[in-house]
Amino acid sequence: MFNSSLRALSAMLAERKISSVELTQEFLARIDRHNPDLNAYITVDPEKSLAQARIADSMIAEGRMQPMTGIPVAQKDIFCSKGWLTTCGSKMLSGFVSPYDAHVIEKFNAAGAVNLGKTNMDEFAMGSSNETSFFGPVKNPWDRKAVPGGSSGGSAAAVAARMAPAATGTDTGGSIRQPAALCGISGIKPTYGLVSRYGMIAFASSLDQGGPMAKSAEDLAIMLNLMAGHDSRDSTSLVRDEEDYTRDLDCPLEGLRIGLPKEYFAKGLSPAVEKAVQAAISEYQKLGAKVVEISLPNTRLSIPVYYVLAPAEASSNLSRYDGVRYGYRAQGYGDLVEMYEKTRAEGFGAEVKRRIMIGTYVLSHGYYDAYYIQAQKLRRLIARDFSEAFGQCDVIMGPTSPSAAFDLGEKSSDPVEMYLSDIYTIAVNLAGLPGMSIPAGFGENGRPIGLQIVGNYFSEAKMLNVAHQYQKNTDWHLRMPSIE
Ligand code: GLN
């Protein structure tokens, strides 16, 4: 059952083979068994989850069933959930019980899905390894010595260890795709503006986007059907007709044009990852796809551009944590200014402080034009590379991450080395495009490898189709780490 698809679980619920309460209990028992070691969840609250499961069971009994009704879902601890501790991985919010639901949480609740718990993450989603969390690192279920990726590492590890059928994540520069790749699961970052950011704790607002993480593309499509949609409380939420993201899953791939950016297969890519990605491309050719070489010449600028813009936005967004209204407040201060200083010095971790300092610097008078404005101009060039490429191809493929999961502690003392692990994912956020990662093999030490698929704006249904066809012909996504 732990390996069942969302469709299979939903069918079991519909046929009364299992109740939502029983299903939730099964997953809670699994969390009990594995979470003490993996640390994928920050908060588990069986009473709350089971109360939701009982509501789901009555919805099912009354014939008010939707595809996600009764299904337990792990929620990244960046989504405000009413009555739940919502920490964003930070000491600053380590005692914050949210008084309201994020738009995404509202959607799951209204559909009768069960909140299974809040997953661990890098502090304020800043990181690629989950090591910046105030609640300690998450271990990769495939190899406890390895990181699960970040920032949605808790969600990725929870799904990989089958401690949840599916989870939510957010992706500012790769945080859905990279942990999905490193944990051998599937994840999609939708087009910017498709999923409301209301109640999703802000890191870099022009880049942040929520999305689903699950075992397969089909499961992602079912989740995205629920998560996407306009919300007037997020000013960048897009007004669009409702779409069924499962509608094209079974389309044949005959004639699909796959763009391979030559810059993605250059120095810095691990041979094992390159081999796995090439093998995936060959599989696609067997399915009738054609390969076109493309160029994304400004990719090399994406890391420096991101590390100007994301910290700039973060420094502004995080100014709200001042110890006055909510969150952590330092003890023992003389005056208001000292209270602010002590609160922020004690409440934020090192990586968050580093970003606030960089952001404040690039936005300050005298440096604004040289860094911030310059980065905005380059962001435009990066986006233009993609629009030119999509004149020649339908989807772009390449590695999600330059290597399989690295060891815990391996990069945590070298921020620049850590930043480089997002070289293939960040440009997609800068352009606002949708991107996904699916399992495509294993590398060194049996650690999973992800294939990245990038589509044009609003081509999620097509991308999910492309991923699903691969998953129908391969079984990487069905492999599970060897844990009971
Ligand atoms: N690893 C990147 C960072 O540290 C991206 C994180 C994210 O997507 N939230 O900023």
Tab-separated table of N, CA and C and ligand atoms in Angstrom, residues 76 122 124-129 150-152 170-178 203 208 306-307 310 351 355 418-419 421-422 425-426 429, ligand 1:
chain	number	residue	atom	x	y	z
A	76	LYS	N	4.895	20.964	3.381
A	76	LYS	CA	6.145	21.653	3.710
A	76	LYS	C	5.864	22.701	4.771
A	122	ASP	N	15.117	23.668	4.754
A	122	ASP	CA	16.150	24.649	5.047
A	122	ASP	C	15.496	25.904	5.602
A	124	PHE	N	13.927	29.172	6.132
A	124	PHE	CA	13.316	30.102	5.175
A	124	PHE	C	13.574	29.683	3.723
A	125	ALA	N	13.736	28.385	3.514
A	125	ALA	CA	13.933	27.801	2.177
A	125	ALA	C	15.262	28.193	1.541
A	126	MET	N	16.212	28.596	2.381
A	126	MET	CA	17.521	28.991	1.851
A	126	MET	C	18.511	27.856	2.039
A	127	GLY	N	18.736	27.123	0.975
A	127	GLY	CA	19.687	26.026	1.048
A	127	GLY	C	19.388	24.956	0.028
A	128	SER	N	20.331	24.036	-0.126
A	128	SER	CA	20.197	22.968	-1.115
A	128	SER	C	20.463	21.615	-0.478
A	129	SER	N	20.440	21.551	0.853
A	129	SER	CA	20.822	20.297	1.510
A	129	SER	C	20.032	20.006	2.770
A	150	GLY	N	17.652	20.229	-0.939
A	150	GLY	CA	16.870	21.252	-0.238
A	150	GLY	C	16.363	22.283	-1.213
A	151	SER	N	15.484	23.131	-0.792
A	151	SER	CA	15.077	23.244	0.598
A	151	SER	C	13.937	22.294	0.980
A	152	SER	N	13.226	21.720	0.000
A	152	SER	CA	12.099	20.843	0.358
A	152	SER	C	12.588	19.420	0.642
A	170	THR	N	8.137	23.938	-2.257
A	170	THR	CA	8.216	25.242	-2.924
A	170	THR	C	9.582	25.322	-3.576
A	171	ASP	N	9.652	26.128	-4.624
A	171	ASP	CA	10.845	26.160	-5.456
A	171	ASP	C	11.142	27.610	-5.831
A	172	THR	N	12.243	28.138	-5.290
A	172	THR	CA	12.665	29.509	-5.563
A	172	THR	C	13.832	29.490	-6.547
A	173	GLY	N	14.639	28.424	-6.419
A	173	GLY	CA	15.782	28.276	-7.312
A	173	GLY	C	16.071	26.811	-7.594
A	174	GLY	N	15.143	25.952	-7.209
A	174	GLY	CA	15.347	24.518	-7.457
A	174	GLY	C	14.842	23.629	-6.345
A	175	SER	N	14.235	24.224	-5.340
A	175	SER	CA	13.912	23.494	-4.107
A	175	SER	C	12.840	22.427	-4.191
A	176	ILE	N	12.134	22.309	-5.311
A	176	ILE	CA	11.288	21.132	-5.507
A	176	ILE	C	12.088	20.114	-6.319
A	177	ARG	N	12.706	20.588	-7.396
A	177	ARG	CA	13.344	19.683	-8.355
A	177	ARG	C	14.605	19.008	-7.815
A	178	GLN	N	15.471	19.777	-7.147
A	178	GLN	CA	16.739	19.191	-6.693
A	178	GLN	C	16.527	18.141	-5.601
A	203	PHE	N	10.157	34.029	0.652
A	203	PHE	CA	11.630	34.098	0.608
A	203	PHE	C	11.972	35.157	-0.444
A	208	ASP	N	9.519	32.594	-5.905
A	208	ASP	CA	8.874	31.528	-5.124
A	208	ASP	C	7.668	30.952	-5.857
A	306	TYR	N	20.929	35.281	-9.612
A	306	TYR	CA	20.031	34.812	-8.537
A	306	TYR	C	20.534	35.270	-7.172
A	307	TYR	N	21.849	35.184	-6.959
A	307	TYR	CA	22.375	35.541	-5.636
A	307	TYR	C	22.531	37.045	-5.428
A	310	ALA	N	17.657	37.193	-5.315
A	310	ALA	CA	16.960	36.459	-4.239
A	310	ALA	C	17.295	37.057	-2.867
A	351	GLU	N	23.052	31.171	7.445
A	351	GLU	CA	22.783	31.345	6.010
A	351	GLU	C	21.775	32.472	5.788
A	355	ARG	N	22.351	36.015	3.667
A	355	ARG	CA	21.498	36.511	2.583
A	355	ARG	C	20.969	37.914	2.893
A	418	MET	N	27.959	25.225	-2.385
A	418	MET	CA	26.551	24.849	-2.209
A	418	MET	C	25.694	25.547	-3.273
A	419	TYR	N	25.951	26.833	-3.512
A	419	TYR	CA	25.150	27.588	-4.487
A	419	TYR	C	25.262	26.960	-5.884
A	421	SER	N	25.339	23.992	-6.724
A	421	SER	CA	24.568	22.769	-6.955
A	421	SER	C	23.212	23.069	-7.611
A	422	ASP	N	22.851	24.335	-7.738
A	422	ASP	CA	21.585	24.688	-8.389
A	422	ASP	C	21.773	25.244	-9.804
A	425	THR	N	18.924	24.497	-12.271
A	425	THR	CA	17.520	24.755	-11.917
A	425	THR	C	17.181	26.241	-11.830
A	426	ILE	N	18.166	27.060	-11.447
A	426	ILE	CA	17.889	28.452	-11.102
A	426	ILE	C	17.386	29.301	-12.271
A	429	ASN	N	13.634	29.449	-12.721
A	429	ASN	CA	12.894	30.367	-11.838
A	429	ASN	C	13.055	31.809	-12.302
B	1	GLN	N1	19.189	26.409	-3.137
B	1	GLN	C1	18.662	27.674	-3.543
B	1	GLN	C2	18.864	28.679	-2.438
B	1	GLN	O1	19.504	28.364	-1.511
B	1	GLN	C3	17.210	27.549	-3.903
B	1	GLN	C4	16.348	27.381	-2.725
B	1	GLN	C5	14.898	27.323	-3.085
B	1	GLN	O2	14.523	27.020	-4.220
B	1	GLN	N2	14.061	27.646	-2.127
B	1	GLN	O3	18.413	29.765	-2.490
